[in-house]
Each structure stands twice: as structure tokens, then as C-alpha cells.
Coordinates of C-alpha atoms and ligand atoms in Angstrom, one line a residue:
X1 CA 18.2 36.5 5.6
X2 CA 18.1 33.8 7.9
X3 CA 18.3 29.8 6.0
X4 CA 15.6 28.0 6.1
X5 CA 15.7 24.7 7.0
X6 CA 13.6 21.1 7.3
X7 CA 13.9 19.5 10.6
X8 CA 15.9 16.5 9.4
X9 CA 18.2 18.3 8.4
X10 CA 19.2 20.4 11.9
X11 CA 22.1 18.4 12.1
X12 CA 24.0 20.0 9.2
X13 CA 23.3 23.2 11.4
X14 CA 24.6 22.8 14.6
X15 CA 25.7 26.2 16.3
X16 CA 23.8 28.3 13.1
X17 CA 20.7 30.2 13.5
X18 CA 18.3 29.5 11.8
X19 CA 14.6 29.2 10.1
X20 CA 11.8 26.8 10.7
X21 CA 8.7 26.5 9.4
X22 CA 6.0 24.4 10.6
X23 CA 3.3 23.4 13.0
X24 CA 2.9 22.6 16.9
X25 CA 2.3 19.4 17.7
X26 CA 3.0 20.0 21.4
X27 CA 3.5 22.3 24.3
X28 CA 4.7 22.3 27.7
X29 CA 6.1 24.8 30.2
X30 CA 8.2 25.7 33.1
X31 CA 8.0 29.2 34.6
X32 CA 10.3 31.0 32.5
X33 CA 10.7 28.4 30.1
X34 CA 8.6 27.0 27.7
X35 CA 8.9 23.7 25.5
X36 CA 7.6 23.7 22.0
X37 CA 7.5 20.5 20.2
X38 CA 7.6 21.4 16.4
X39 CA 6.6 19.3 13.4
X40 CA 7.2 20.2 9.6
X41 CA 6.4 16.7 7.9
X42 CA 9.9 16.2 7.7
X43 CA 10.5 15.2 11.4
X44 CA 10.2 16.6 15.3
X45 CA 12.3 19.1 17.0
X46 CA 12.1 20.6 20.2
X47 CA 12.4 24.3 20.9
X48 CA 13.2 25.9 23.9
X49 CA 12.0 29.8 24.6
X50 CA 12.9 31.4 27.5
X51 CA 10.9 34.4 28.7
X52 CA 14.2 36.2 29.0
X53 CA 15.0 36.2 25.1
X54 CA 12.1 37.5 23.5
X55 CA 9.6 40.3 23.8
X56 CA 6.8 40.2 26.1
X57 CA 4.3 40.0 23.4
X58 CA 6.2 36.7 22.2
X59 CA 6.0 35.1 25.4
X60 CA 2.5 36.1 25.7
X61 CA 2.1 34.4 22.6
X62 CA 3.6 31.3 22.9
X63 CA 2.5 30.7 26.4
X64 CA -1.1 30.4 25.1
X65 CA 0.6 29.0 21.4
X66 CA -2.5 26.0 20.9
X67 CA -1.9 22.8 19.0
X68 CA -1.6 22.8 15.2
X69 CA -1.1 26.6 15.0
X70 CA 1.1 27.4 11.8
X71 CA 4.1 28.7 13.2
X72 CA 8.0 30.1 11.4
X73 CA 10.5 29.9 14.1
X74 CA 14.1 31.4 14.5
X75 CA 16.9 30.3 16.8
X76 CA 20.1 28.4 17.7
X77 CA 20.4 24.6 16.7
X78 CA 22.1 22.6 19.3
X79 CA 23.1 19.0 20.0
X80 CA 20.7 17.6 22.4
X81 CA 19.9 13.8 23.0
X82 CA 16.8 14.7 24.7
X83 CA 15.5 16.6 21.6
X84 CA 13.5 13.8 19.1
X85 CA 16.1 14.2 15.9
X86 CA 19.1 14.5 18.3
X87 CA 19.0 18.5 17.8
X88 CA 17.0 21.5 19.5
X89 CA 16.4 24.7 18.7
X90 CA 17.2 27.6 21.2
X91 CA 14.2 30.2 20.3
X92 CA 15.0 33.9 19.1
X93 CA 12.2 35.2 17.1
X94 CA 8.6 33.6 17.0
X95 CA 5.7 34.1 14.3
X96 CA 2.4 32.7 14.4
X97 CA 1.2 32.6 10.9
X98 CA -2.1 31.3 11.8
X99 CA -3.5 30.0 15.4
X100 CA -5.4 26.8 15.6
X101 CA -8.1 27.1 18.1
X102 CA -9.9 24.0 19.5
X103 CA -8.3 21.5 17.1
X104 CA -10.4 18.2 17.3
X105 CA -7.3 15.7 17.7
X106 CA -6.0 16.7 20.8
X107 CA -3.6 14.3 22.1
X108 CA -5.2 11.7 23.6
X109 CA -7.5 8.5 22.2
X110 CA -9.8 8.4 19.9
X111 CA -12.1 6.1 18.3
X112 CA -11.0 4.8 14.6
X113 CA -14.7 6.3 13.1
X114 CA -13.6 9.6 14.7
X115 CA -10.0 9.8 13.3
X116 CA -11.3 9.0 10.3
X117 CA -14.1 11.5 10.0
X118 CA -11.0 13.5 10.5
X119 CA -8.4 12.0 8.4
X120 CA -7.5 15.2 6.6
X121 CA -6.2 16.2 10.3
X122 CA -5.6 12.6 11.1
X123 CA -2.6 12.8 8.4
X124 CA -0.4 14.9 10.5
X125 CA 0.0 12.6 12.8
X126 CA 3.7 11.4 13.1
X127 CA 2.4 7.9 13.0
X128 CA 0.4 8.7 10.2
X129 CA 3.4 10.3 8.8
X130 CA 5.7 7.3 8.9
X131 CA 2.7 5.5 7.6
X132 CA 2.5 7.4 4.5
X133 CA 6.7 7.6 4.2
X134 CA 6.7 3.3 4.3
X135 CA 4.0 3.8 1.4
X136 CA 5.6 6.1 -0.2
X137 CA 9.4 3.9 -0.4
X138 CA 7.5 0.6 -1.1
X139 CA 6.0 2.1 -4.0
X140 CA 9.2 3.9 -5.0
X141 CA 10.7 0.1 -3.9
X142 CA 8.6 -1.5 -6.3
X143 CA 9.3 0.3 -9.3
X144 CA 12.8 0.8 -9.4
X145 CA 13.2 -3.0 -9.0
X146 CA 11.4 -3.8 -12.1
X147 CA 12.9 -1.0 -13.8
X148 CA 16.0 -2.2 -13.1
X149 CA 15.3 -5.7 -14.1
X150 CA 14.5 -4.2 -17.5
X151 CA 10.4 -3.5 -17.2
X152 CA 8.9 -0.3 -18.5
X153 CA 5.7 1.1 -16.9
X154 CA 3.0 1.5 -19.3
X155 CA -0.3 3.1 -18.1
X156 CA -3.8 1.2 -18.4
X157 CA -6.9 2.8 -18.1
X158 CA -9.5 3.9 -15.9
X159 CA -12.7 3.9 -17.8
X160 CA -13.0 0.0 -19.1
X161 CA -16.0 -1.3 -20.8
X162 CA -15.2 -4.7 -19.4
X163 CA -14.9 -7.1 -16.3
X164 CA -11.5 -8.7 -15.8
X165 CA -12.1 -10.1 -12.0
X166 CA -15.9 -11.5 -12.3
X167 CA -18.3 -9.7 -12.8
X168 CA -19.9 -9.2 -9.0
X169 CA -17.4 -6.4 -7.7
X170 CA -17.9 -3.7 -11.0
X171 CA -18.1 -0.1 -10.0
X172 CA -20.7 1.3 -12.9
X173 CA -20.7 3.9 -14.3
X174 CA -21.8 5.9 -17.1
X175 CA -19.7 6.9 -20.1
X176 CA -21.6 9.4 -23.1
X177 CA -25.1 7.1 -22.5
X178 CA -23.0 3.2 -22.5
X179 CA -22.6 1.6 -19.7
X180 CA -18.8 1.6 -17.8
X181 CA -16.9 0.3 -15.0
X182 CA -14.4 1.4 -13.1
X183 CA -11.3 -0.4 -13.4
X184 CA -10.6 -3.9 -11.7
X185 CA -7.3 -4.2 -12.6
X186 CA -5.4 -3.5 -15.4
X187 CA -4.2 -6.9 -16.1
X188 CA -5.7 -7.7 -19.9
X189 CA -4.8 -4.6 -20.8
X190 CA -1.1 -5.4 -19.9
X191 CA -1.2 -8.2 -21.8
X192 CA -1.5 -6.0 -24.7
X193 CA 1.2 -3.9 -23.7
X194 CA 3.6 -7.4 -22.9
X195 CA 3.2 -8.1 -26.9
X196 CA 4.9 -4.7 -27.7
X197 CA 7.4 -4.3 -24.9
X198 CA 8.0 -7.9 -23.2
X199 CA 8.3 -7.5 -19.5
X200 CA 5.9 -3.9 -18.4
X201 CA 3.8 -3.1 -15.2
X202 CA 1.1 -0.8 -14.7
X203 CA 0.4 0.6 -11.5
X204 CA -3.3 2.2 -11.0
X205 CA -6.2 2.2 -8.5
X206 CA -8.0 -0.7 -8.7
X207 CA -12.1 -0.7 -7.8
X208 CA -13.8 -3.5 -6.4
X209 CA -17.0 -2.8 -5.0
X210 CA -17.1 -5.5 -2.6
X211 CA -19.5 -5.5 0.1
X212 CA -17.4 -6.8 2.5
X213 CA -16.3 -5.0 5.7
X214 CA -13.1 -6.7 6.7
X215 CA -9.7 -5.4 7.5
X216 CA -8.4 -6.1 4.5
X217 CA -10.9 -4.9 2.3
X218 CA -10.8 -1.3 0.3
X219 CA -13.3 -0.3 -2.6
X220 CA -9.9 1.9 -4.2
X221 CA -6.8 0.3 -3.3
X222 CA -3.3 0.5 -5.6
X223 CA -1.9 -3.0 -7.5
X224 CA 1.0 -3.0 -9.5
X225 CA 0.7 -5.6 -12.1
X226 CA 3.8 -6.8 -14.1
X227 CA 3.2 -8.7 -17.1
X228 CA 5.6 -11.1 -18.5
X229 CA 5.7 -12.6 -22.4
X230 CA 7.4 -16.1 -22.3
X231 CA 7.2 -16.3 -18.8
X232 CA 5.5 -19.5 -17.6
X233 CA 4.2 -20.3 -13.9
X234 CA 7.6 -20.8 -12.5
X235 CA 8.9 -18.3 -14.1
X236 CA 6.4 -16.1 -12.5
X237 CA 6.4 -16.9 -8.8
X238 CA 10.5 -16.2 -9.3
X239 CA 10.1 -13.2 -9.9
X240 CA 7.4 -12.4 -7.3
X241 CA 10.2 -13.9 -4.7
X242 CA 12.8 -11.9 -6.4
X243 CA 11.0 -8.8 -5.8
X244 CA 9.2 -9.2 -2.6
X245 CA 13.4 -10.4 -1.5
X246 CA 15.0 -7.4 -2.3
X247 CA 12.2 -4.6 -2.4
X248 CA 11.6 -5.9 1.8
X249 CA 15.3 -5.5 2.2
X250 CA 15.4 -1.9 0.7
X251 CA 12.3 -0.5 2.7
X252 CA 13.8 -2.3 6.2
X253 CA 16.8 -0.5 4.7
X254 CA 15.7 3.0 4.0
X255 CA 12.9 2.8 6.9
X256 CA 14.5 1.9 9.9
X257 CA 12.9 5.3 11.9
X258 CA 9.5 4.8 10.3
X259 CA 9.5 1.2 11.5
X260 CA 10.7 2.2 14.8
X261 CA 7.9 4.7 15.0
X262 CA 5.1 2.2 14.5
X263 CA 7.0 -0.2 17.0
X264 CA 6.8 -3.0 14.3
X265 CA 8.8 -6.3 15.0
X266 CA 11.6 -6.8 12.4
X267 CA 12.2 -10.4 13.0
X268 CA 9.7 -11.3 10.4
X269 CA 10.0 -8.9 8.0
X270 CA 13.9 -9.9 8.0
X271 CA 13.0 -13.8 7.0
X272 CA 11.6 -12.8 4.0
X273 CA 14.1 -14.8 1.8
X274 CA 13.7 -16.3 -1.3
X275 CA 13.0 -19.1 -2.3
X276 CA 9.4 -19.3 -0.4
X277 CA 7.9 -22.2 0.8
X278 CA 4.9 -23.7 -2.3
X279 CA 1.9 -26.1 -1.4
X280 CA -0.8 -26.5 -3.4
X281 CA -4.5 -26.1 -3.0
X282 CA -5.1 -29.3 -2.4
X283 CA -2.2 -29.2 0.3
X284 CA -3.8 -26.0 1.6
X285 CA -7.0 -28.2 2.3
X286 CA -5.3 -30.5 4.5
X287 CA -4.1 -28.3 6.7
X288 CA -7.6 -26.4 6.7
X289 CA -8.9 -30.0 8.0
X290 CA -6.3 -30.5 10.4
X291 CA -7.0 -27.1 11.6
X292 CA -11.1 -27.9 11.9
X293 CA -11.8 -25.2 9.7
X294 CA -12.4 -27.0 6.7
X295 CA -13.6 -26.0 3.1
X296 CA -15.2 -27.9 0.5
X297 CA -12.6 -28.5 -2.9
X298 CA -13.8 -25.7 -5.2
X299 CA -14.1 -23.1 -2.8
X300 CA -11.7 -19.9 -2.4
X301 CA -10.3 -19.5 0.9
X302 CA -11.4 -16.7 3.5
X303 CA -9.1 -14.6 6.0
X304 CA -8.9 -16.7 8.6
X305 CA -8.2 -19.9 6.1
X306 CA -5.2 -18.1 4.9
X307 CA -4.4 -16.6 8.1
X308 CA -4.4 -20.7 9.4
X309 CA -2.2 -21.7 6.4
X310 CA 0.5 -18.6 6.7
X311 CA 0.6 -19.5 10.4
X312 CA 2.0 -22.8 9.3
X313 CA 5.4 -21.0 8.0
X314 CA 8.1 -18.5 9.0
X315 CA 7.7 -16.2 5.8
X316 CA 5.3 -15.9 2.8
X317 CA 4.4 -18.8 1.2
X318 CA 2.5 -19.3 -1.9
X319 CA -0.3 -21.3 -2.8
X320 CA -0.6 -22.4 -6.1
X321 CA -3.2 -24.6 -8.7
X322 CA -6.5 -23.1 -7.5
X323 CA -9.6 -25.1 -9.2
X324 CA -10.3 -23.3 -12.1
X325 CA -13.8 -22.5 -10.7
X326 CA -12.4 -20.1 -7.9
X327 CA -10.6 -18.1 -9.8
X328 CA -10.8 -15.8 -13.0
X329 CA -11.7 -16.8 -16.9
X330 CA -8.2 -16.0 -18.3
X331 CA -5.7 -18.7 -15.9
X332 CA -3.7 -21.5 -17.8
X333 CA -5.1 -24.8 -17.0
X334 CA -2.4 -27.3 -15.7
X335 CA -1.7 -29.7 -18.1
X336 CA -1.5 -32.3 -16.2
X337 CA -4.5 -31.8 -14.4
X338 CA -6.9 -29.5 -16.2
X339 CA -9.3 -28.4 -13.2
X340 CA -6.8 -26.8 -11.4
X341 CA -5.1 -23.4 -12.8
X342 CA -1.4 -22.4 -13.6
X343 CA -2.1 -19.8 -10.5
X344 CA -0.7 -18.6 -7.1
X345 CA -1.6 -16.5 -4.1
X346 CA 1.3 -15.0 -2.2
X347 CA 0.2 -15.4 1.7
X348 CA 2.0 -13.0 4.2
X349 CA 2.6 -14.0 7.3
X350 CA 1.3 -13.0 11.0
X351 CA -2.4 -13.0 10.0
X352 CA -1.5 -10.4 7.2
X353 CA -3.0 -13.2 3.7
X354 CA -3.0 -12.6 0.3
X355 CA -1.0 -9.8 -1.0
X356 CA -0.1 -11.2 -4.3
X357 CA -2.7 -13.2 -6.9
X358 CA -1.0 -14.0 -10.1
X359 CA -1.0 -16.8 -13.1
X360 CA 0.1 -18.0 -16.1
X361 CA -2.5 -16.8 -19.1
X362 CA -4.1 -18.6 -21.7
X363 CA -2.5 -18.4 -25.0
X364 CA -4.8 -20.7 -26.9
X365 CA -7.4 -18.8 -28.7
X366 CA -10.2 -21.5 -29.1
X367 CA -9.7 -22.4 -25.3
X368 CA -9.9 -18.8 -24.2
X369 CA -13.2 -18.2 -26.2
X370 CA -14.6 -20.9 -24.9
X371 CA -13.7 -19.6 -21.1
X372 CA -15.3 -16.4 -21.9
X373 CA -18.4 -17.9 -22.7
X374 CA -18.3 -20.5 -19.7
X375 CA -17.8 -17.2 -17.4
X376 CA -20.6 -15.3 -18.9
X377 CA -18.8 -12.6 -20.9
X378 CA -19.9 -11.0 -23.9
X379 CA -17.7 -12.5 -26.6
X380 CA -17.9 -9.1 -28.2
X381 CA -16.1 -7.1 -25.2
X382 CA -13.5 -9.3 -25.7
X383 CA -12.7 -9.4 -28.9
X384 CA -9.5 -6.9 -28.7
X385 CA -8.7 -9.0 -25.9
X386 CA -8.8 -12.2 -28.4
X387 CA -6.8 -10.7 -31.3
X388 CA -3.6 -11.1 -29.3
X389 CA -4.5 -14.8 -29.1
X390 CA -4.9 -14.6 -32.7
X391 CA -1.5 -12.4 -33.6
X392 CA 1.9 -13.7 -32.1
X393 CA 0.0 -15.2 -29.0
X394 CA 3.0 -16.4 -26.8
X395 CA 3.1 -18.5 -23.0
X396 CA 2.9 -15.2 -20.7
X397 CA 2.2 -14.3 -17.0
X398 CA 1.7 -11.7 -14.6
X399 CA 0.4 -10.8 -11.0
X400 CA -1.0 -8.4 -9.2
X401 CA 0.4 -6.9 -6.1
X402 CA -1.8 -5.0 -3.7
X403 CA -0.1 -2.0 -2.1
X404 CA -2.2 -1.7 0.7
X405 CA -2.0 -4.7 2.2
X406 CA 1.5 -5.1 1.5
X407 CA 1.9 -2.0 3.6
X408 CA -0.4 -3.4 6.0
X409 CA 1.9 -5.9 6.6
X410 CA 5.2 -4.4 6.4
X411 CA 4.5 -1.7 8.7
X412 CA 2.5 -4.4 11.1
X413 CA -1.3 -2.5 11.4
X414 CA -4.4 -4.0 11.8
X415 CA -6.2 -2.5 9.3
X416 CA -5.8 -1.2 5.5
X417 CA -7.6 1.5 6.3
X418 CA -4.2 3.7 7.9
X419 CA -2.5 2.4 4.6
X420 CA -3.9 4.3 2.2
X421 CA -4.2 8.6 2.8
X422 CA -8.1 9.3 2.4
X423 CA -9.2 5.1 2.3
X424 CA -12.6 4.4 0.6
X425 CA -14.9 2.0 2.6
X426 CA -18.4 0.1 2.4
X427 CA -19.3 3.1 4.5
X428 CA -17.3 5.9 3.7
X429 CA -16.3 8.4 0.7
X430 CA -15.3 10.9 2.8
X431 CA -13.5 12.9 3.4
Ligands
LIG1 O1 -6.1 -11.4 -6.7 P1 -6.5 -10.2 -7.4 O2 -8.0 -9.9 -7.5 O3 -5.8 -10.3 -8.8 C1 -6.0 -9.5 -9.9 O4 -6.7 -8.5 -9.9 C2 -5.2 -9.9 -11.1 N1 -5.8 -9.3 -12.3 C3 -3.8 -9.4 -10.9 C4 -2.9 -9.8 -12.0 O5 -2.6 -11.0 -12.2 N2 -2.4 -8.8 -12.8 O6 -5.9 -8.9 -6.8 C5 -4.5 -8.8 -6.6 C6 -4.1 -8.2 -5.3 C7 -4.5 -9.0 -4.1 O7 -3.6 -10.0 -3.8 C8 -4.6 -8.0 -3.0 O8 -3.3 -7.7 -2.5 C9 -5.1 -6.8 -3.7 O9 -4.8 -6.9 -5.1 N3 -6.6 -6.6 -3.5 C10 -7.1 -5.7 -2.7 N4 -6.6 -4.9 -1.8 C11 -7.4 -4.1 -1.0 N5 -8.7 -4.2 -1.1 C12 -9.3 -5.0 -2.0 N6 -10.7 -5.0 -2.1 C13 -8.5 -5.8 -2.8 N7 -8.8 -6.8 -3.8 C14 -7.6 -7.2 -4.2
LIG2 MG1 -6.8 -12.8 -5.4

């Protein structure tokens, strides 16, 4: 039996015949020689068949061989630069498992509503493909840094009878006759999970339904949310710059051909060094005004303000003590100046904003009831939520980091809708 054998991994078969099995992506010919271009998710190889070396049926066959058909190849790897992996495949033996006729992305432009119709094609893309791999090592990225710093993963739900991001983005459902929403985030319940295993992260899709049609914007995107007990603010945004420091430095690491693939500029994706340049809010303002796009103190900032304020530095910066008012019912107040909140956004450069929200939590009981009320909540709803106020409440923070447009970022696209395999938008839930 001949081996079979993934693309990337032709070179540890140079000279060997032997086995792949895949798709075309592309086809061109010469007379008596014909070019296959051959994908198998792992990577690209090109295949050479001349007429001379196989049957007249086979030549037949892959002179009219149409895009996408589900083809198992056999031949002779050989060291070509020409050839996309460094390697080519000298043809032997051709079978067409099944032919693709008239497939709808044929290789040329299309609009983004059309690719997207067709994103279950769409995702064989090869820069769809590096897309996914980038997604795929961040998340990987991610956890193994906070494993390795001593977190645990503990899972949060789905199905939550509460809000924890206000109250005008809940996905309803219904649950056995009660009302439900879909998760925001799973933030308060990590804050459980914190008071039995100190430093955990859940990682989940997150619902929002926003009604907001920007490039940034998903109704299901991912978060991972690590929850600290005894961390305080600082405490916090060191670890954010910890992570964001050495998880960028393993994706640029492991990612060096997907990068390539998307043509994205490393320069700035290599200055992201710890520590990161702070302001605050109120310093955030100024350079709004300066910038004539000013906002009134109170106010949460839009894409272009923290496109205007990231533009300001050479890698992420944070911004930290938001008013209170801006941001959600659970945020420390600052001590020393209790309108504003123990809180930061992490602001990517090169247009990219917010990929981090985070904050220090409020450990005081009476203070936290009282927030709950002043936001609105039902006291009752809360009242697991409470109890860990009420038994061993300790200083404790977290944040919430939002996969896709992280990934937007990293991998330099210009929306979050490539980031994410089938994205859900104000106008689409399928396919
Ligand atoms: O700032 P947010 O709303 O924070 C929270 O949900 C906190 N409970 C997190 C925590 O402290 N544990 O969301 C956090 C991140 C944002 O910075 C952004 O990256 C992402 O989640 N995000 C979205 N991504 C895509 N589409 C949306 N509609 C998003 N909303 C938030
Ligand atoms: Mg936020």
C-alpha cells in the first residue's frame, strides 16, 4: 500500500511515492503536460501529469478535472522551489472521488455578501485557511499561558437568568416557561469559581445583541475571561501585558507562513512589549478635543475615538478609570475619586480598539447592593451573586478578552467577520 501523506509533510518524502488526498484548488495546462494545484487543509502542492504516464482515460480526466473536485493522487515527491511547500508531486495514478461541477467561487473577486452566503465554500480558501490556523494558535496561545501561570479553566454557562453587561444587548430566550438570556459573558460566574480555585478563566461564546453594524461588531463572538482573587487594578493590567507580551510573541512565532499569507505587516505586531503605555479617561478626553472629535465626560468612547487615541502610540495602550456611569454595575470605585471606576480598556493599535475590558470588582456587600439597585437589577437575580460578598469576599479582578477582534488585529483584516468560521451578524444567521 502506498503511504499516505499531508501536504506539509512532502518534505520527509522526497524521492518516495506516494498518497494524497485532497481537493483542486487550481488547474493549468501545457499540451502534454498538465499542472494541478492541490489543497488538503494542510497546505498546497503542485502536481505535474504528463500525458505520457498515465492511461488515456486519466488524461481525459484530468484535462477537464474542475475546481474543488475531491481527488486521491499518487506519484513521486520532488524538490522543487517553484512548487508552493518547496515540494511537487510527479503524478502516477489519479482518482476522482467526486467531481465538482460549476463551483460558485471560482477564482476571481467577489463581493463580501457573496462569499459569505457561501462561507461553508468560502472556508477552503487558503486565506481563509491561514485565518482559521491564526485563530486556532491564539486560542491555543491563550490558554496555555494562563495554564502555565497556574490558572485552571472552569466552564460557565450558557443559559443565564441574568444580565452582567446592561441590560440593552440580552439575547432572550425561553427556558421551561421563565424567561432566559443568552450568555453576555461569563464574568460573575467566574467570580464564583475565583473563591474556590484563585486564579481560573472561562472561555465561551458570548451574545450581545447589539444592533450595531460596524466592523467590529458580532452578535456570537468568543472572550476568554480570567478571574483573579487578591488581585487589585494593577495587578490586573500586569497580567493583561504579561499575556498579550508573550502569547503575540508565540503566534508571530508559530505563524510566520499564515502571516505571510495574509500579507500582514510584522513591525507592529513585534512592538507589542510590556509595559504598555496608561492614560486615563480623562487624559483620553484631551486628546479627543485636540483631535476635534470631542465627547462629553460621562460618555463611552466610539471606534473612531479609540481609533484617534491608539493612533497616538506605537503599541496597545490602556485606558483606565472610566466614570462609573459608562461602564457596568459591578467595577471598584476609585478611592480616591469615587465617579471614576478601578477599570481599563486595552486599545490595539492601527485602527484595530478595544480588545480587552477588564476591572477590579466590588467586594463590599452593602456597596454592591446598592449598585444593583442604581443599575436596575432585580436584587433577587443576584442574590447568589451577593453571597460571595457575604462569605470570604476578597479584593478580586478579571477581564475579558475578545478573540475576534484580537484576531482581527493580529492577522491585520478589516472586518471580524473573516475571524470567526460561520460569523453571526445584524443580518445574517446563516449559513
Ligand atoms: O468590554 P466587555 O463588554 O467586557 C465584559 O464582558 C466583561 N464581563 C469582561 C470581564 O471583565 N470578564 O467585552 C470584553 C471584550 C471586548 O473588549 C471585545 O474584545 C469583546 O469582548 N467584545 C466583542 N467582540 C465582538 N463583537 C462584540 N459585539 C463584542 N462585544 C465585546
Ligand atoms: Mg468593553
Amino acid at each position: 500500500m502506498t503511504q499516505d501523506v499531508r501536504i506539509a509533510e512532502l518534505a520527509d518524502w522526497a524521492g518516495e511515492v506516494v498518497r494524497v488526498r485532497g481537493w483542486l484548488y487550481n488547474f493549468r495546462s501545457s499540451g502534454q503536460i498538465a499542472f494541478l494545484l492541490v489543497r488538503d487543509g494542510s497546505g498546497l502542492v503542485q502536481v505535474v501529469a504528463s500525458e505520457s504516464d498515465v492511461t488515456e482515460k486519466e488524461w481525459e480526466e484530468i484535462e477537464t478535472l474542475t475546481q474543488e473536485s475531491s481527488i486521491i493522487l499518487e506519484g513521486t515527491v520532488r524538490e522543487d522551489e517553484r512548487s508552493p511547500g518547496g515540494y511537487e508531486m510527479h503524478l502516477r495514478d489519479i482518482e476522482v472521488v467526486q467531481r465538482a461541477d460549476d463551483y460558485p467561487l471560482a477564482l476571481k473577486e467577489h463581493g463580501p455578501e457573496f462569499l459569505l452566503d457561501n462561507r461553508h465554500l468560502w472556508l477552503r480558501s487558503p486565506r481563509q485557511v491561514a485565518i482559521m490556523r491564526l485563530r486556532d494558535r491564539l486560542m491555543a496561545e491563550l490558554e496555555s499561558f494562563l495554564r502555565d501561570d497556574g490558572f485552571i479553566r472552569v466552564d460557565t454557562p450558557i443559559l443565564t437568568p441574568n444580565a452582567c453587561e446592561g441590560t440593552s444587548t440580552l439575547f432572550e430566550t425561553e427556558y421551561f416557561g421563565e424567561e432566559a438570556f443568552l450568555t453576555q459573558s461569563g464574568q460573575l460566574y467566574s467570580e464564583a469559581t475565583c473563591a474556590a480555585f484563585g486564579e481560573v478563566y472561562c472561555f465561551s461564546p458570548a451574545f450581545r445583541a447589539e444592533k450595531s453594524k460596524t466592523r467590529r461588531h458580532l452578535i456570537e463572538f468568543w472572550m476568554l475571561e480570567p478571574e483573579m482573587a487578591y488581585y487589585d487594578h494593577e495587578d490586573n493590567l500586569h497580567l493583561q501585558e504579561r499575556m498579550m507580551e508573550s502569547v503575540m510573541a508565540r503566534v508571530l512565532d508559530a505563524c510566520a507562513d499564515e502571516l505571510e499569507e495574509l500579507g500582514r505587516n510584522l513591525e507592529p505586531l513585534e512592538r507589542v512589549k510590556a509595559p504598555f503605555p496608561r492614560i486615563t479617561y480623562d487624559e483620553a478626553l484631551k486628546i479627543l478635543d485636540e483631535a476635534d472629535i470631542p465627547i462629553e465626560w460621562g460618555e463611552d468612547f466610539g471606534a473612531p475615538h479609540e481609533t484617534e487615541i491608539a493612533r497616538q502610540f506605537d503599541r496597545p495602550v490602556f485606558v483606565e478609570k472610566f466614570p462609573g456611569e459608562c461602564k457596568a454595575f459591578y467595577m471598584e470605585p476609585d478611592p480616591d475619586r469615587p465617579e471614576v471606576v478601578l477599570a481599563a480598556d486595552l486599545l490595539a493599535p492601527e485602527g484595530y480598539g478595544e480588545i480587552i475590558g477588564g476591572s477590579q470588582r466590588i467586594d463590599d456587600y452593602d456597596l454592591l447592593r446598592r449598585k444593583i439597585h442604581e443599575f436596575g437589577l432585580p436584587e433577587e437575580e443576584f442574590s447568589w451573586y451577593l453571597d460571595l460578598r457575604r462569605y470570604g469576599s476578597v479584593p478580586h479582578s478579571g477581564f475579558g478578552l475578545g478573540i475576534e477582534r484580537t484576531l482581527a488585529w493580529i492577522a491585520g483584516l478589516d472586518h471580524v467577520r473573516e475571524t470567526i468560521p460561520f460569523p453571526r451578524l445584524l443580518n445574517r444567521l446563516r449559513p
